[in-house]
C-alpha atoms as a printed R data frame, in Angstrom:
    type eleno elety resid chain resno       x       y       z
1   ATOM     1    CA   UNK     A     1 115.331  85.430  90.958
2   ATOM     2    CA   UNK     A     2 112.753  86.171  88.441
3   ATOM     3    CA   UNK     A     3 111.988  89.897  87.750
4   ATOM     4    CA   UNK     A     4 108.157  88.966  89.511
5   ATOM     5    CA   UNK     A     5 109.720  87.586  92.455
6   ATOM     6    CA   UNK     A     6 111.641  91.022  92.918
7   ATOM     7    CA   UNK     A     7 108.533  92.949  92.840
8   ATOM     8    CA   UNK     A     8 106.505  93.000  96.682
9   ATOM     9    CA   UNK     A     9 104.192  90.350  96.734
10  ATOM    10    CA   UNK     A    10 101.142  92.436  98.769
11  ATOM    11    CA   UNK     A    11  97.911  90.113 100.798
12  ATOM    12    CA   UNK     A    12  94.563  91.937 101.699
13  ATOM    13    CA   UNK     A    13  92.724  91.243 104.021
14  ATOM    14    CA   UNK     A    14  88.880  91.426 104.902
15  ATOM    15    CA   UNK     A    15  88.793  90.626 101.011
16  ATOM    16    CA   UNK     A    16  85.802  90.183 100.140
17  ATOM    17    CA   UNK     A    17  84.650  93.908 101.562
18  ATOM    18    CA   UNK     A    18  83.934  97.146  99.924
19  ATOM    19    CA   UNK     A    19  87.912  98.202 100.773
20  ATOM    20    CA   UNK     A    20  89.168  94.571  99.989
21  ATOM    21    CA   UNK     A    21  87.655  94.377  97.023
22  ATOM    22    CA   UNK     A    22  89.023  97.610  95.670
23  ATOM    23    CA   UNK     A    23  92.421  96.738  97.065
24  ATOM    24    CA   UNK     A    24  92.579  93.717  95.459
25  ATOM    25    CA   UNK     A    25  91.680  95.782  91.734
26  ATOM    26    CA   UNK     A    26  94.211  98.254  92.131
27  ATOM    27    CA   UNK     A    27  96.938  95.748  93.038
28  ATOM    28    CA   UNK     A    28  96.252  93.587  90.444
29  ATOM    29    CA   UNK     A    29  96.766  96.526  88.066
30  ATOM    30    CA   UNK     A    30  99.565  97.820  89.589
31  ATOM    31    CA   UNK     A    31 103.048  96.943  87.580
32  ATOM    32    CA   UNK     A    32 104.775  97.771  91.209
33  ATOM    33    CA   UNK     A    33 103.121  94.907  93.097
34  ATOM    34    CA   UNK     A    34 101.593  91.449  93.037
35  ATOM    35    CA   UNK     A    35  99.240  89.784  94.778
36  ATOM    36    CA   UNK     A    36  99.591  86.580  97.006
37  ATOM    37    CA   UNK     A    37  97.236  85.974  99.493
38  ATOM    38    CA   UNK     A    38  93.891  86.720 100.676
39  ATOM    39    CA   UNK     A    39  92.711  86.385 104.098
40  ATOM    40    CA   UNK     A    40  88.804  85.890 104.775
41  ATOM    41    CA   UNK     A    41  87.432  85.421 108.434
42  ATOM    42    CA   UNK     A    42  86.823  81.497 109.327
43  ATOM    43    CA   UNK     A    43  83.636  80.368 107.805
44  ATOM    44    CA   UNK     A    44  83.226  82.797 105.211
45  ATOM    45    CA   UNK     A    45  81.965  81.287 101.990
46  ATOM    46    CA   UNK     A    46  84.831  82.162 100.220
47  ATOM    47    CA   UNK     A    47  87.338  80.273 102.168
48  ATOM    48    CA   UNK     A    48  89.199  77.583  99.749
49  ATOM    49    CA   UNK     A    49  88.117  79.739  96.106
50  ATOM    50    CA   UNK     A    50  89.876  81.317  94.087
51  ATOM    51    CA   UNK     A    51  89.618  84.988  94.702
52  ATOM    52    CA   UNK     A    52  89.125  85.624  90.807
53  ATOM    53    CA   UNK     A    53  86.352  83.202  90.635
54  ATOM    54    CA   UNK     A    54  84.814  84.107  94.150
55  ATOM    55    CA   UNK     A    55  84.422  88.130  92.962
56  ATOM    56    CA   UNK     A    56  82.802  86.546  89.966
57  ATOM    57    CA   UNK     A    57  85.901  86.594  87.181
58  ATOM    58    CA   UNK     A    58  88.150  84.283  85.699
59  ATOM    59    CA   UNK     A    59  90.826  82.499  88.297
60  ATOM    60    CA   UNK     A    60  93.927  84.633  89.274
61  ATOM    61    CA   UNK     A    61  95.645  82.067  91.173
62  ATOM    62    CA   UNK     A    62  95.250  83.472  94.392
63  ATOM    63    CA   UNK     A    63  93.199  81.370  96.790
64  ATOM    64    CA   UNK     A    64  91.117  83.044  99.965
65  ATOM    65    CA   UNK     A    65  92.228  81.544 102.909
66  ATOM    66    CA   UNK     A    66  91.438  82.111 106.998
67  ATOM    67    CA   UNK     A    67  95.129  81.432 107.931
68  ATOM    68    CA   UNK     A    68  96.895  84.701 108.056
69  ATOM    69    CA   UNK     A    69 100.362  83.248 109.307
70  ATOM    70    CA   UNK     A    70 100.147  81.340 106.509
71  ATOM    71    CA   UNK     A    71  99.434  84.090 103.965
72  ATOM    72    CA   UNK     A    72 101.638  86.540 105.626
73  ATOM    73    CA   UNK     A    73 104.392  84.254 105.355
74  ATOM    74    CA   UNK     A    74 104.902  84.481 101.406
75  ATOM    75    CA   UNK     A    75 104.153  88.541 101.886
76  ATOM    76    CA   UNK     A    76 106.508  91.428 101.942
77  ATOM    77    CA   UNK     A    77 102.990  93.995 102.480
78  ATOM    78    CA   UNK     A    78  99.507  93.161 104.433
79  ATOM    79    CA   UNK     A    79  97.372  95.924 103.436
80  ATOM    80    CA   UNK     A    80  94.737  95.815 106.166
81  ATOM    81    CA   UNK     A    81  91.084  97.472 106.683
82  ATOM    82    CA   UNK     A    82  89.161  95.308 108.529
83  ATOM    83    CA   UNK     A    83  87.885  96.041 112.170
84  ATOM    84    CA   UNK     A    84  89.929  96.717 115.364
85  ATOM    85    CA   UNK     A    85  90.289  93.113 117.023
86  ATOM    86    CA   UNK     A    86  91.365  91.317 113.592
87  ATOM    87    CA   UNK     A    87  93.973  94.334 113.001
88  ATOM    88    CA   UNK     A    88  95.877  93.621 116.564
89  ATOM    89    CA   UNK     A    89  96.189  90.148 115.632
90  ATOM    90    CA   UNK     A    90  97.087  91.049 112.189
91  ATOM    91    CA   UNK     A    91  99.980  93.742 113.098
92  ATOM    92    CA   UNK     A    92 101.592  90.644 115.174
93  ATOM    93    CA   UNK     A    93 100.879  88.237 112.474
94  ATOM    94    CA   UNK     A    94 102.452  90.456 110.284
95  ATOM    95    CA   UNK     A    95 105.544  91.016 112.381
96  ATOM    96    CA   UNK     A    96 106.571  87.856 112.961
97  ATOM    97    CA   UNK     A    97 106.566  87.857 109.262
98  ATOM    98    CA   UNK     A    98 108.791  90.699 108.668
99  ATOM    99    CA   UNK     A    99 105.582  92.063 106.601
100 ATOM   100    CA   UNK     A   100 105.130  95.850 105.649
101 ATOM   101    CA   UNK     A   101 101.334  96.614 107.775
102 ATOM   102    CA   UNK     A   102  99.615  98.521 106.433
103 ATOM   103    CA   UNK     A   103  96.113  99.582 108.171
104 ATOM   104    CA   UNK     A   104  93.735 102.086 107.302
105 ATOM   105    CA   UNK     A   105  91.420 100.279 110.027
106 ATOM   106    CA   UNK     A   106  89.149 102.757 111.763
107 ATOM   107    CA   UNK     A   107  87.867 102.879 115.739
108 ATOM   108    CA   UNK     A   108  91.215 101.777 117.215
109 ATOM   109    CA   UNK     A   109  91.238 102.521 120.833
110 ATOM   110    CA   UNK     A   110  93.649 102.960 123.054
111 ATOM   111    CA   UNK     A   111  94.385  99.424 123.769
112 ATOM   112    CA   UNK     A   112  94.479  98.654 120.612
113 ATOM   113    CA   UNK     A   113  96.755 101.478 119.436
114 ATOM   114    CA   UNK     A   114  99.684 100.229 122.278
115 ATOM   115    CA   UNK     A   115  99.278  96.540 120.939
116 ATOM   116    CA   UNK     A   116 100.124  97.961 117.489
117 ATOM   117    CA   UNK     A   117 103.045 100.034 118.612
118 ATOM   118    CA   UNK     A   118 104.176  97.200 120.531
119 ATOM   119    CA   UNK     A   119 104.387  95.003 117.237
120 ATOM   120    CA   UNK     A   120 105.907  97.926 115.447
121 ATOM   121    CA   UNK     A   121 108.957  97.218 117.825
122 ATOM   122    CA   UNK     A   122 109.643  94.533 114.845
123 ATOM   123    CA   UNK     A   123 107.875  95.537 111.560
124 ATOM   124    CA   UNK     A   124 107.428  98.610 109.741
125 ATOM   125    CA   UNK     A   125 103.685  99.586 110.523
126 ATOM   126    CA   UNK     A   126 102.023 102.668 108.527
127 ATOM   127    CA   UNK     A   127  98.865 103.479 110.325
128 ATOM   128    CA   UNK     A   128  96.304 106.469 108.990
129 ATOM   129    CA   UNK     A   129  92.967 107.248 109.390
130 ATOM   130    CA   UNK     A   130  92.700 108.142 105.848
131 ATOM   131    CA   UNK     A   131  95.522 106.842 103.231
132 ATOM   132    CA   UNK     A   132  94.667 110.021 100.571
133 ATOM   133    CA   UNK     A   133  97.051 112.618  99.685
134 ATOM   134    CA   UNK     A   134  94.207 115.351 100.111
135 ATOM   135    CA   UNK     A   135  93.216 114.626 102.882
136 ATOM   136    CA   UNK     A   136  97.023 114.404 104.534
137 ATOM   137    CA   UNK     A   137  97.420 118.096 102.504
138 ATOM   138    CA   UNK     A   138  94.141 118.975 104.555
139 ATOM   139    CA   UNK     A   139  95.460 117.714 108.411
140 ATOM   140    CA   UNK     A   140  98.724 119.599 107.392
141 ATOM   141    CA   UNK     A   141  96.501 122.620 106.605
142 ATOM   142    CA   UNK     A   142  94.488 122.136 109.504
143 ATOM   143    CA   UNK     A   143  97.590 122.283 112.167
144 ATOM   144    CA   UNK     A   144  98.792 125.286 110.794
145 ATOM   145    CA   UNK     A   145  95.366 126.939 110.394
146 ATOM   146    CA   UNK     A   146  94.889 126.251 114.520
147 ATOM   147    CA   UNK     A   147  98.293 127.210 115.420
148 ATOM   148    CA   UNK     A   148  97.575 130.943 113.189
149 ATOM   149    CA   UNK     A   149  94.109 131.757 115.307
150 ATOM   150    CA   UNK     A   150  93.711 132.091 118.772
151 ATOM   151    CA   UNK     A   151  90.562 130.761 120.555
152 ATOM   152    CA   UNK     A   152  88.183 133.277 119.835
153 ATOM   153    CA   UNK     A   153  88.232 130.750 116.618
154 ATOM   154    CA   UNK     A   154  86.045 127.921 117.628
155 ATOM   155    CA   UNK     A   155  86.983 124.519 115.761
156 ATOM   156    CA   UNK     A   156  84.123 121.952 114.512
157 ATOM   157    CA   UNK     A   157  84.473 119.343 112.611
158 ATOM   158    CA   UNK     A   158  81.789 117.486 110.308
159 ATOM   159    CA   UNK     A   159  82.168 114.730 108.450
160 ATOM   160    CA   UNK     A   160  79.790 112.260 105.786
161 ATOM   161    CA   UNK     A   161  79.576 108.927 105.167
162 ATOM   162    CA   UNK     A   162  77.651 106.266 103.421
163 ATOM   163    CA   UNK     A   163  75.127 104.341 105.586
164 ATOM   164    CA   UNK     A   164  76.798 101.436 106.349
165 ATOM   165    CA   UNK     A   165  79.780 102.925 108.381
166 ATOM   166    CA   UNK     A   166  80.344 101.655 111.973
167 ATOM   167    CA   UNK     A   167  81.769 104.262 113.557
168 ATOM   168    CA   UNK     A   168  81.970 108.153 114.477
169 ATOM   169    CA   UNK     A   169  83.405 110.335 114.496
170 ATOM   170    CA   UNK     A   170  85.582 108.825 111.480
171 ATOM   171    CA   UNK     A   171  88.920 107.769 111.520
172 ATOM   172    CA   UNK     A   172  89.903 110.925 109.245
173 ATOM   173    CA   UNK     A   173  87.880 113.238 111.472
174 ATOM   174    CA   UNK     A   174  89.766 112.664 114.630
175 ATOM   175    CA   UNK     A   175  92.983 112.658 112.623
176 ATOM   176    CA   UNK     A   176  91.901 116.143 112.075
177 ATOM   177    CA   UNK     A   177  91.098 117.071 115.466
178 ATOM   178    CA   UNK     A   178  94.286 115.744 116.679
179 ATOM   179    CA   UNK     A   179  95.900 118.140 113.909
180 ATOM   180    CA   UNK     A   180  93.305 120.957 115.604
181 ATOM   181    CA   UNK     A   181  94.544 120.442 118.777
182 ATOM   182    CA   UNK     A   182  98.387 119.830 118.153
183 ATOM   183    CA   UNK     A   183  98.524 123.319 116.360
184 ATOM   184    CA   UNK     A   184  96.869 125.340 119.018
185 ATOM   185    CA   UNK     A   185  99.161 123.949 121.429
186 ATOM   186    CA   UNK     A   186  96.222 121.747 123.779
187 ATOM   187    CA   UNK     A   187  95.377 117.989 124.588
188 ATOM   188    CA   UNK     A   188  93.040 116.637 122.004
189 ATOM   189    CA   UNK     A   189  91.254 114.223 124.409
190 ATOM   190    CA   UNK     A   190  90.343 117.303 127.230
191 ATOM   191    CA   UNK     A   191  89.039 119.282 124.284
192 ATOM   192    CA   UNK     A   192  87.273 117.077 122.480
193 ATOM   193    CA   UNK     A   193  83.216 117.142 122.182
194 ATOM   194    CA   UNK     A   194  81.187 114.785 119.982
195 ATOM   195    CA   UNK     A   195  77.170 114.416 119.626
196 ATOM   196    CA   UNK     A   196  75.823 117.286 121.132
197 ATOM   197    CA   UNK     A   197  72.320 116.220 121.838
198 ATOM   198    CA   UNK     A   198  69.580 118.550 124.386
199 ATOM   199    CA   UNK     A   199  70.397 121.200 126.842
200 ATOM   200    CA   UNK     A   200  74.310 121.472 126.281
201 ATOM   201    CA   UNK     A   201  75.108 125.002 127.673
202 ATOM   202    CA   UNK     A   202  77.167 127.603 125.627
203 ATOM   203    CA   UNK     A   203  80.024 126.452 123.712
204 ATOM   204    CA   UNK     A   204  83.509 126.093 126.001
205 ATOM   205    CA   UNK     A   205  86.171 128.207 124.799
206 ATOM   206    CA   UNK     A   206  88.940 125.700 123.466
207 ATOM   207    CA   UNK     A   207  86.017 122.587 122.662
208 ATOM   208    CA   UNK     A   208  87.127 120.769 119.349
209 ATOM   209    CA   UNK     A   209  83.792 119.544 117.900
210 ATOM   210    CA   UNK     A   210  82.209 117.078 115.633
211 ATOM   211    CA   UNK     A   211  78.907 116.035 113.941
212 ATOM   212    CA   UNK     A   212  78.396 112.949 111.662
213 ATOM   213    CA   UNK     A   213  76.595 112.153 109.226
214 ATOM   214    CA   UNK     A   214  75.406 109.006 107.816
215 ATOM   215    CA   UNK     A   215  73.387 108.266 104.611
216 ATOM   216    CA   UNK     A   216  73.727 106.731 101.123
217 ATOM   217    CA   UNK     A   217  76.936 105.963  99.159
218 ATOM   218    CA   UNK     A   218  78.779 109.094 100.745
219 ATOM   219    CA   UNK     A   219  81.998 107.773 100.103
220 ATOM   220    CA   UNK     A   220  83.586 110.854 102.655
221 ATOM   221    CA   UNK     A   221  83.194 114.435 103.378
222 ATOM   222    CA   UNK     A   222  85.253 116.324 105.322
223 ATOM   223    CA   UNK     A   223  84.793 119.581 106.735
224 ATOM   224    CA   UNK     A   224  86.899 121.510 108.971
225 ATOM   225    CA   UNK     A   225  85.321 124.761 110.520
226 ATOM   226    CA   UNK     A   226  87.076 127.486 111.887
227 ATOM   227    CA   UNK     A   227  84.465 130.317 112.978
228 ATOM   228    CA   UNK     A   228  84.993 133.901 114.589
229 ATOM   229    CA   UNK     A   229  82.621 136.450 115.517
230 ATOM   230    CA   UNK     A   230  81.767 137.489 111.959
231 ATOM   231    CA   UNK     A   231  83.743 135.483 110.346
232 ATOM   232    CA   UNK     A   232  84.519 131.419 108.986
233 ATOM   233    CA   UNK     A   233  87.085 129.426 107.654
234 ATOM   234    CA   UNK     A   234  86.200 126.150 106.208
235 ATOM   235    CA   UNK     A   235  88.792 123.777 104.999
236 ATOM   236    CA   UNK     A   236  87.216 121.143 103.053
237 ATOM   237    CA   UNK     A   237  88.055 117.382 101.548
238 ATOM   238    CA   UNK     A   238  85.453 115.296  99.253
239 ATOM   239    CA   UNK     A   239  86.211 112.152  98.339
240 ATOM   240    CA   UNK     A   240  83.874 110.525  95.455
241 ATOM   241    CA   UNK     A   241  85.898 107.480  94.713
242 ATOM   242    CA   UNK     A   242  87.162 105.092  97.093
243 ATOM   243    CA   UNK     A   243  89.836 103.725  94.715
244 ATOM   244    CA   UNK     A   244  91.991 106.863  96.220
245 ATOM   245    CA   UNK     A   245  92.402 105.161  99.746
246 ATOM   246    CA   UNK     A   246  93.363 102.155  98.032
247 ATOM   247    CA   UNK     A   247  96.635 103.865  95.666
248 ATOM   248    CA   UNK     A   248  97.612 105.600  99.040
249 ATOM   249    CA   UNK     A   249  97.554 102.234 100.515
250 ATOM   250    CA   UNK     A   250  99.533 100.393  97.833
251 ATOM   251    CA   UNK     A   251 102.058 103.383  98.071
252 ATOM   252    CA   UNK     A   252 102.109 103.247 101.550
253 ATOM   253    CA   UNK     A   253 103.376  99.620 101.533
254 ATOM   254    CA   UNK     A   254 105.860  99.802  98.835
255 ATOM   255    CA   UNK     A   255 107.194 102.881 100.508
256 ATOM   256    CA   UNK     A   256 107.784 100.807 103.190
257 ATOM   257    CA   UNK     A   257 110.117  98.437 101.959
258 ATOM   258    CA   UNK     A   258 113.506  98.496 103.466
259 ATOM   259    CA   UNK     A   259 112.580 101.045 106.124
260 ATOM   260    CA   UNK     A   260 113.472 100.543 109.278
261 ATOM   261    CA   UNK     A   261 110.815  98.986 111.650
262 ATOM   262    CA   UNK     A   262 108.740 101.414 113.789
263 ATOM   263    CA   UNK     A   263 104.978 103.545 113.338
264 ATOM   264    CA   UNK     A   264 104.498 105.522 110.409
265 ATOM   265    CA   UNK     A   265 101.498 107.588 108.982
266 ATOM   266    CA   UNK     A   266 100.914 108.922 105.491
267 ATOM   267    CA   UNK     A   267 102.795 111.816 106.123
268 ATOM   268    CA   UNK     A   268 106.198 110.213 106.286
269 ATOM   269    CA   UNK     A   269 105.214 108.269 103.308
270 ATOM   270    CA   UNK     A   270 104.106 111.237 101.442
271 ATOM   271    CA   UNK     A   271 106.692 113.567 102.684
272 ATOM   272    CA   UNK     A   272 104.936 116.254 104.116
């Protein structure tokens, strides 16, 4: 076996998106991983190019293709951020494989969350709303922040984001709330309270709360609001460069390899 064959070969998919695109850059400069596949959806013009020559560069030998199965096959990683639908057929894809999953997919609901934990029966999956170490130091903070003040301490949560984002409250944002809610003790999904809009009535004692926002090239803000009579807390996370969800996501799936199949989050694979 060569000395490239012993390194993980790693395929992104949704390619030819903002995410894919910067996947793709950091594993091609990584000396820890290589790069052998590319999946597209079906009838996307890059389908059949070179991946190289279809972001505009010279060929890297990697062709796009709309057969996952096939491009999982020559994997040890799928680094995934696509949308919801594409990631449950992915994380099976990828475990017939015996593939490292990673997703950093956001707006999984419940259905689709108990597909993926069903696949992880067979394939190391690492699933996070956000792949960056500061933000996993910031949920850590935010568990034991909740679990220090009582509920006099009302929680809200606001987060940014560029215009072109699909869904809210992000990903990250609920991974915070479910941090919130798991250090004061209380289910996240009886406390939780998003979009306020007209004649709401006073604030519940307990409520977990969010705002978005949605504008411009906001890559992702974060802010996590703790507020007493008198008195705030705000732990806060910006991000200005999306090439950090992309390292976390590389470590993330080389970290997996050799582990033992089941659901993981960045927290095992940072260690805190």
């Amino acid at each position: 076996m060569s000395d490239s064959d012993s390194i993980p070969g790693i395929v992104v998919t949704g390619a030819s998106g903002r995410m894919g695109r910067m996947l793709v850059q950091t594993i091609l400069a990584s000396e820890r991983a290589r790069l052998v596949g590319a999946v597209e959806r079906p009838g996307h013009d890059w389908i059949g190019r070179d991946l190289g020559a279809a972001t505009g560069g010279a060929d890297i030998g990697v062709r796009v293709t709309d057969d996952p199965l096939e491009a999982f096959a020559t994997a040890q990683a799928v680094i995934d951020f696509t949308a919801p639908e594409a990631t449950v057929e992915f994380a099976g894809l990828a475990a017939q494989a015996r593939a490292v999953h990673v997703i950093g997919t956001t707006g999984l609901q419940d259905a689709h969350v108990a597909k993926i934990k069903a696949a992880a029966r067979h394939a190391v999956i690492v699933r996070a709303g956000n792949m960056s170490l500061g933000v996993n130091l910031l949920t850590q903070l935010t568990k034991k922040v909740a679990a220090a003040l009582d509920t006099d301490w009302d929680i809200e949560i606001v987060e940014a984001h560029h215009r072109m984002k699909v869904d809210a409250p992000s990903g990250t944002a609920l991974m915070l709330g479910e941090a919130a809610a798991e250090g004061r003790g209380i289910a996240f999904a009886d406390h939780r309270v998003s979009g306020r809009d007209g004649i709401t009535g006073a604030r519940k004692l307990g409520d977990i709360g969010f705002s978005a926002i949605r504008g411009g090239d906001v890559v992702g803000e974060h802010d996590v609001i703790f507020a007493a009579d008198g008195e705030r807390v705000v732990l806060r996370h910006l991000a200005t460069d999306r090439a950090i969800f992309a390292r976390g996501a590389l470590r993330a799936a080389l970290w997996g390899q050799d582990r033992k199949p089941g659901e993981y989050d960045m927290v095992d694979v940072l260690g805190l």
